[in-house]
mmCIF file of C-alpha atoms and ligand atoms in Angstrom:
data_model
loop_
_atom_site.group_PDB
_atom_site.id
_atom_site.type_symbol
_atom_site.label_atom_id
_atom_site.label_comp_id
_atom_site.label_asym_id
_atom_site.label_seq_id
_atom_site.Cartn_x
_atom_site.Cartn_y
_atom_site.Cartn_z
ATOM 1 C CA UNK A 1 1.242 1.814 18.239
ATOM 2 C CA UNK A 2 3.180 -0.303 15.507
ATOM 3 C CA UNK A 3 5.865 1.442 13.425
ATOM 4 C CA UNK A 4 6.673 1.821 10.124
ATOM 5 C CA UNK A 5 9.823 3.192 8.132
ATOM 6 C CA UNK A 6 9.096 3.894 4.593
ATOM 7 C CA UNK A 7 12.392 3.987 2.196
ATOM 8 C CA UNK A 8 12.040 5.970 -0.933
ATOM 9 C CA UNK A 9 14.083 7.542 -3.995
ATOM 10 C CA UNK A 10 11.379 9.479 -5.679
ATOM 11 C CA UNK A 11 7.964 10.998 -6.114
ATOM 12 C CA UNK A 12 6.384 9.228 -3.218
ATOM 13 C CA UNK A 13 2.700 8.676 -4.681
ATOM 14 C CA UNK A 14 2.906 5.169 -2.761
ATOM 15 C CA UNK A 15 4.163 7.075 0.314
ATOM 16 C CA UNK A 16 1.323 9.502 -0.009
ATOM 17 C CA UNK A 17 -1.280 6.557 0.013
ATOM 18 C CA UNK A 18 0.353 5.119 2.866
ATOM 19 C CA UNK A 19 0.544 8.125 4.906
ATOM 20 C CA UNK A 20 -3.202 8.619 4.409
ATOM 21 C CA UNK A 21 -3.954 5.241 5.314
ATOM 22 C CA UNK A 22 -2.343 5.580 8.648
ATOM 23 C CA UNK A 23 -3.864 9.033 9.232
ATOM 24 C CA UNK A 24 -7.440 7.640 8.652
ATOM 25 C CA UNK A 25 -6.360 4.702 10.836
ATOM 26 C CA UNK A 26 -7.076 2.163 7.790
ATOM 27 C CA UNK A 27 -3.662 1.071 8.882
ATOM 28 C CA UNK A 28 -3.473 0.680 12.323
ATOM 29 C CA UNK A 29 0.067 2.013 12.639
ATOM 30 C CA UNK A 30 2.309 5.265 12.219
ATOM 31 C CA UNK A 31 5.007 6.201 9.957
ATOM 32 C CA UNK A 32 7.777 6.989 12.347
ATOM 33 C CA UNK A 33 10.452 7.858 9.590
ATOM 34 C CA UNK A 34 10.798 8.376 5.623
ATOM 35 C CA UNK A 35 14.359 7.816 4.614
ATOM 36 C CA UNK A 36 15.463 8.792 1.035
ATOM 37 C CA UNK A 37 18.693 8.073 -0.837
ATOM 38 C CA UNK A 38 18.066 11.081 -3.057
ATOM 39 C CA UNK A 39 17.807 14.594 -1.582
ATOM 40 C CA UNK A 40 15.643 16.035 -4.112
ATOM 41 C CA UNK A 41 12.880 13.096 -3.618
ATOM 42 C CA UNK A 42 9.424 14.861 -3.745
ATOM 43 C CA UNK A 43 8.251 12.346 -1.229
ATOM 44 C CA UNK A 44 10.671 13.894 1.409
ATOM 45 C CA UNK A 45 8.375 17.162 1.004
ATOM 46 C CA UNK A 46 5.292 14.930 1.387
ATOM 47 C CA UNK A 47 6.873 13.655 4.596
ATOM 48 C CA UNK A 48 7.655 16.920 5.810
ATOM 49 C CA UNK A 49 3.914 18.214 5.045
ATOM 50 C CA UNK A 50 2.594 15.458 7.211
ATOM 51 C CA UNK A 51 4.985 16.080 9.908
ATOM 52 C CA UNK A 52 6.941 12.988 9.829
ATOM 53 C CA UNK A 53 10.545 12.529 10.773
ATOM 54 C CA UNK A 54 12.709 12.117 7.470
ATOM 55 C CA UNK A 55 16.268 12.228 6.393
ATOM 56 C CA UNK A 56 18.468 11.431 3.584
ATOM 57 C CA UNK A 57 21.093 9.112 3.299
ATOM 58 C CA UNK A 58 23.877 9.713 0.315
ATOM 59 C CA UNK A 59 25.653 6.848 -1.147
ATOM 60 C CA UNK A 60 28.878 9.266 -1.528
ATOM 61 C CA UNK A 61 29.015 9.660 2.289
ATOM 62 C CA UNK A 62 29.914 6.094 2.816
ATOM 63 C CA UNK A 63 32.606 3.875 1.919
ATOM 64 C CA UNK A 64 30.533 1.357 0.035
ATOM 65 C CA UNK A 65 26.891 0.016 0.002
ATOM 66 C CA UNK A 66 27.194 -1.907 3.108
ATOM 67 C CA UNK A 67 28.282 0.700 5.326
ATOM 68 C CA UNK A 68 25.407 2.725 4.015
ATOM 69 C CA UNK A 69 22.956 -0.037 4.832
ATOM 70 C CA UNK A 70 24.356 -0.634 8.180
ATOM 71 C CA UNK A 71 23.774 3.054 9.201
ATOM 72 C CA UNK A 72 20.262 2.919 7.952
ATOM 73 C CA UNK A 73 19.705 -0.281 9.631
ATOM 74 C CA UNK A 74 20.710 0.964 12.780
ATOM 75 C CA UNK A 75 18.692 4.130 12.535
ATOM 76 C CA UNK A 76 15.575 1.849 11.853
ATOM 77 C CA UNK A 77 16.457 -0.037 15.100
ATOM 78 C CA UNK A 78 17.015 3.121 16.733
ATOM 79 C CA UNK A 79 13.331 4.249 16.085
ATOM 80 C CA UNK A 80 12.232 0.789 16.676
ATOM 81 C CA UNK A 81 10.512 -0.021 13.443
ATOM 82 C CA UNK A 82 7.944 -2.986 13.001
ATOM 83 C CA UNK A 83 7.977 -3.010 9.353
ATOM 84 C CA UNK A 84 10.140 -1.371 6.674
ATOM 85 C CA UNK A 85 8.137 -0.483 3.447
ATOM 86 C CA UNK A 86 9.957 0.177 0.018
ATOM 87 C CA UNK A 87 8.193 2.669 -1.724
ATOM 88 C CA UNK A 88 10.032 3.326 -4.890
ATOM 89 C CA UNK A 89 13.338 2.692 -3.181
ATOM 90 C CA UNK A 90 15.648 2.321 -6.340
ATOM 91 C CA UNK A 91 18.727 1.157 -4.556
ATOM 92 C CA UNK A 92 19.867 -2.740 -4.108
ATOM 93 C CA UNK A 93 19.980 -3.562 -0.502
ATOM 94 C CA UNK A 94 22.680 -5.601 0.749
ATOM 95 C CA UNK A 95 22.025 -9.536 1.767
ATOM 96 C CA UNK A 96 23.067 -8.395 5.270
ATOM 97 C CA UNK A 97 20.386 -5.752 5.453
ATOM 98 C CA UNK A 98 18.094 -8.092 4.099
ATOM 99 C CA UNK A 99 18.825 -10.946 6.391
ATOM 100 C CA UNK A 100 18.871 -8.378 9.609
ATOM 101 C CA UNK A 101 15.403 -7.395 8.786
ATOM 102 C CA UNK A 102 14.076 -10.669 7.418
ATOM 103 C CA UNK A 103 10.250 -10.846 7.325
ATOM 104 C CA UNK A 104 9.927 -7.275 8.135
ATOM 105 C CA UNK A 105 10.373 -5.731 4.672
ATOM 106 C CA UNK A 106 7.873 -5.071 1.808
ATOM 107 C CA UNK A 107 8.528 -3.932 -1.958
ATOM 108 C CA UNK A 108 6.406 -2.948 -4.541
ATOM 109 C CA UNK A 109 7.461 -3.575 -8.017
ATOM 110 C CA UNK A 110 5.868 -2.647 -11.423
ATOM 111 C CA UNK A 111 5.588 -5.823 -13.016
ATOM 112 C CA UNK A 112 4.146 -9.585 -12.617
ATOM 113 C CA UNK A 113 7.091 -10.998 -10.916
ATOM 114 C CA UNK A 114 9.121 -13.045 -11.837
ATOM 115 C CA UNK A 115 8.535 -11.429 -15.117
ATOM 116 C CA UNK A 116 10.640 -8.412 -15.670
ATOM 117 C CA UNK A 117 12.622 -8.015 -12.362
ATOM 118 C CA UNK A 118 14.754 -4.861 -12.468
ATOM 119 C CA UNK A 119 14.518 -1.651 -14.242
ATOM 120 C CA UNK A 120 12.196 -0.390 -17.361
ATOM 121 C CA UNK A 121 9.382 -2.973 -16.802
ATOM 122 C CA UNK A 122 7.196 -0.928 -19.006
ATOM 123 C CA UNK A 123 9.229 -0.642 -21.982
ATOM 124 C CA UNK A 124 10.199 -4.364 -21.752
ATOM 125 C CA UNK A 125 6.604 -5.516 -21.629
ATOM 126 C CA UNK A 126 5.636 -3.310 -24.654
ATOM 127 C CA UNK A 127 8.786 -4.558 -26.434
ATOM 128 C CA UNK A 128 7.838 -8.147 -25.672
ATOM 129 C CA UNK A 129 4.322 -7.337 -27.144
ATOM 130 C CA UNK A 130 2.679 -8.322 -23.987
ATOM 131 C CA UNK A 131 -1.166 -7.691 -23.631
ATOM 132 C CA UNK A 132 -1.039 -7.691 -19.779
ATOM 133 C CA UNK A 133 1.345 -6.032 -17.208
ATOM 134 C CA UNK A 134 0.689 -5.200 -13.444
ATOM 135 C CA UNK A 135 2.633 -4.890 -10.026
ATOM 136 C CA UNK A 136 3.868 -7.044 -7.233
ATOM 137 C CA UNK A 137 3.817 -6.594 -3.411
ATOM 138 C CA UNK A 138 6.271 -8.991 -2.058
ATOM 139 C CA UNK A 139 8.490 -9.797 1.059
ATOM 140 C CA UNK A 140 12.069 -8.680 0.311
ATOM 141 C CA UNK A 141 15.153 -11.278 0.379
ATOM 142 C CA UNK A 142 18.734 -11.317 -0.627
ATOM 143 C CA UNK A 143 17.670 -11.905 -4.400
ATOM 144 C CA UNK A 144 16.591 -8.715 -6.042
ATOM 145 C CA UNK A 145 12.936 -8.814 -6.757
ATOM 146 C CA UNK A 146 12.705 -12.358 -5.540
ATOM 147 C CA UNK A 147 10.992 -12.700 -2.032
ATOM 148 C CA UNK A 148 7.928 -14.185 -1.451
ATOM 149 C CA UNK A 149 5.087 -12.668 -3.346
ATOM 150 C CA UNK A 150 1.831 -11.231 -1.191
ATOM 151 C CA UNK A 151 -0.133 -9.716 -4.082
ATOM 152 C CA UNK A 152 -0.232 -9.097 -7.655
ATOM 153 C CA UNK A 153 -2.591 -7.170 -9.852
ATOM 154 C CA UNK A 154 -2.876 -7.351 -13.462
ATOM 155 C CA UNK A 155 -3.883 -4.422 -15.709
ATOM 156 C CA UNK A 156 -4.183 -4.791 -19.749
ATOM 157 C CA UNK A 157 -1.837 -3.461 -22.363
ATOM 158 C CA UNK A 158 -3.850 -1.972 -25.440
ATOM 159 C CA UNK A 159 -2.195 -2.075 -28.628
ATOM 160 C CA UNK A 160 -1.587 1.761 -28.829
ATOM 161 C CA UNK A 161 -0.568 2.332 -25.242
ATOM 162 C CA UNK A 162 2.510 4.284 -24.490
ATOM 163 C CA UNK A 163 4.655 3.858 -21.376
ATOM 164 C CA UNK A 164 2.766 6.724 -19.287
ATOM 165 C CA UNK A 165 -0.533 4.678 -20.086
ATOM 166 C CA UNK A 166 0.441 1.539 -18.724
ATOM 167 C CA UNK A 167 2.239 3.431 -15.895
ATOM 168 C CA UNK A 168 -0.998 5.238 -14.804
ATOM 169 C CA UNK A 169 -2.989 2.052 -14.853
ATOM 170 C CA UNK A 170 -0.137 0.286 -12.627
ATOM 171 C CA UNK A 171 -0.087 3.200 -10.152
ATOM 172 C CA UNK A 172 -3.851 3.211 -9.761
ATOM 173 C CA UNK A 173 -3.131 -0.501 -8.432
ATOM 174 C CA UNK A 174 -0.180 0.026 -6.572
ATOM 175 C CA UNK A 175 -1.938 3.008 -4.414
ATOM 176 C CA UNK A 176 -5.151 0.695 -4.014
ATOM 177 C CA UNK A 177 -3.582 -2.446 -2.703
ATOM 178 C CA UNK A 178 -0.108 -1.477 -1.025
ATOM 179 C CA UNK A 179 -1.958 0.045 1.958
ATOM 180 C CA UNK A 180 -4.193 -3.215 2.374
ATOM 181 C CA UNK A 181 -1.260 -5.334 2.410
ATOM 182 C CA UNK A 182 0.362 -3.037 4.961
ATOM 183 C CA UNK A 183 -2.767 -3.179 6.916
ATOM 184 C CA UNK A 184 -2.618 -7.048 6.971
ATOM 185 C CA UNK A 185 0.740 -7.154 8.122
ATOM 186 C CA UNK A 186 0.031 -4.663 10.997
ATOM 187 C CA UNK A 187 -3.059 -6.506 12.110
ATOM 188 C CA UNK A 188 -0.663 -9.728 12.103
ATOM 189 C CA UNK A 189 -2.526 -11.556 9.390
ATOM 190 C CA UNK A 190 0.532 -11.446 7.137
ATOM 191 C CA UNK A 191 3.663 -13.142 7.936
ATOM 192 C CA UNK A 192 6.794 -14.644 6.071
ATOM 193 C CA UNK A 193 8.103 -18.062 7.235
ATOM 194 C CA UNK A 194 11.009 -19.607 5.175
ATOM 195 C CA UNK A 195 10.256 -18.674 1.570
ATOM 196 C CA UNK A 196 6.669 -18.404 1.810
ATOM 197 C CA UNK A 197 4.033 -15.497 2.620
ATOM 198 C CA UNK A 198 1.091 -16.385 4.977
ATOM 199 C CA UNK A 199 -2.251 -14.959 5.084
ATOM 200 C CA UNK A 200 -4.080 -16.150 8.102
ATOM 201 C CA UNK A 201 -1.804 -18.898 8.568
ATOM 202 C CA UNK A 202 -2.492 -19.978 4.915
ATOM 203 C CA UNK A 203 0.502 -20.096 2.535
ATOM 204 C CA UNK A 204 -0.376 -18.078 -0.520
ATOM 205 C CA UNK A 205 0.417 -19.393 -3.902
ATOM 206 C CA UNK A 206 3.592 -18.591 -5.675
ATOM 207 C CA UNK A 207 2.092 -15.553 -7.295
ATOM 208 C CA UNK A 208 0.419 -14.531 -4.064
ATOM 209 C CA UNK A 209 -2.942 -13.329 -3.588
ATOM 210 C CA UNK A 210 -4.272 -12.374 -6.961
ATOM 211 C CA UNK A 211 -6.372 -9.378 -8.167
ATOM 212 C CA UNK A 212 -7.620 -9.823 -11.639
ATOM 213 C CA UNK A 213 -9.366 -6.454 -12.482
ATOM 214 C CA UNK A 214 -8.343 -3.216 -13.866
HETATM 215 C C1 GAR B 1 6.478 2.699 -8.088
HETATM 216 O O1 GAR B 1 5.688 2.491 -9.529
HETATM 217 C C2 GAR B 1 7.234 1.136 -7.828
HETATM 218 O O2 GAR B 1 6.452 0.152 -8.021
HETATM 219 C C3 GAR B 1 8.406 1.477 -8.551
HETATM 220 O O3 GAR B 1 8.841 2.794 -8.184
HETATM 221 C C4 GAR B 1 7.516 3.373 -8.306
HETATM 222 C C5 GAR B 1 7.600 4.583 -7.269
HETATM 223 O O4 GAR B 1 6.646 5.612 -7.350
HETATM 224 N N1 GAR B 1 9.334 0.495 -7.909
HETATM 225 C C6 GAR B 1 10.423 -0.123 -8.443
HETATM 226 O O5 GAR B 1 10.383 0.277 -9.629
HETATM 227 C C7 GAR B 1 11.058 -0.893 -7.534
HETATM 228 N N2 GAR B 1 12.176 -1.888 -8.315
HETATM 229 P P1 GAR B 1 6.382 6.506 -6.210
HETATM 230 O O6 GAR B 1 7.720 7.168 -5.602
HETATM 231 O O7 GAR B 1 5.268 7.664 -6.769
HETATM 232 O O8 GAR B 1 5.446 5.685 -5.105
#
């Protein structure tokens, strides 16, 4: 059975969707570790409830970011993970870490990358008068939110929407499609080569596999 480690910082709704998808065998793999950089992340309780090994890595226990990432990387190697899934992990990974696990790290980001990399994507989209927003699942490289895009899903922004309205719409798409992309990876259908993401041996377009419904 292939193995997944999930990195989280918070609520863990994506983590829960992945736990459920592994338990139902929709994803042909098991989560063998959930690591958090926040001691109070609710996702840790989700891991506990599912009987999954979990632990916290706190930045202040390390001399610098690199030392922390090296320790996390060593633990991931000890567990023998085939894939690292970032599910709301709100800490930038060092270049060394991304190179060490190149082609084996997926991230989910609440915007239609390359638009709105970084934080506060909902507010920035509203402020810019956007009429659509969305989410992106991508491989992770050294550039923050910059790796090869696997899949994007769009949602509308209506004139009277607040952040919560858009966030709920985006979350619905995240929970729906992150398990699918992880399933592709575990079935050997999704790979990263160089700067590209490949599905069934075909190079995906720069914006990835587009899901255009809401
Ligand atoms: C998700 O919406 C994810 O896209 C976002 O954090 C949320 C985590 O929610 N990730 C980022 O902003 C990464 N830059 P969750 O903990 O309930 O899954």
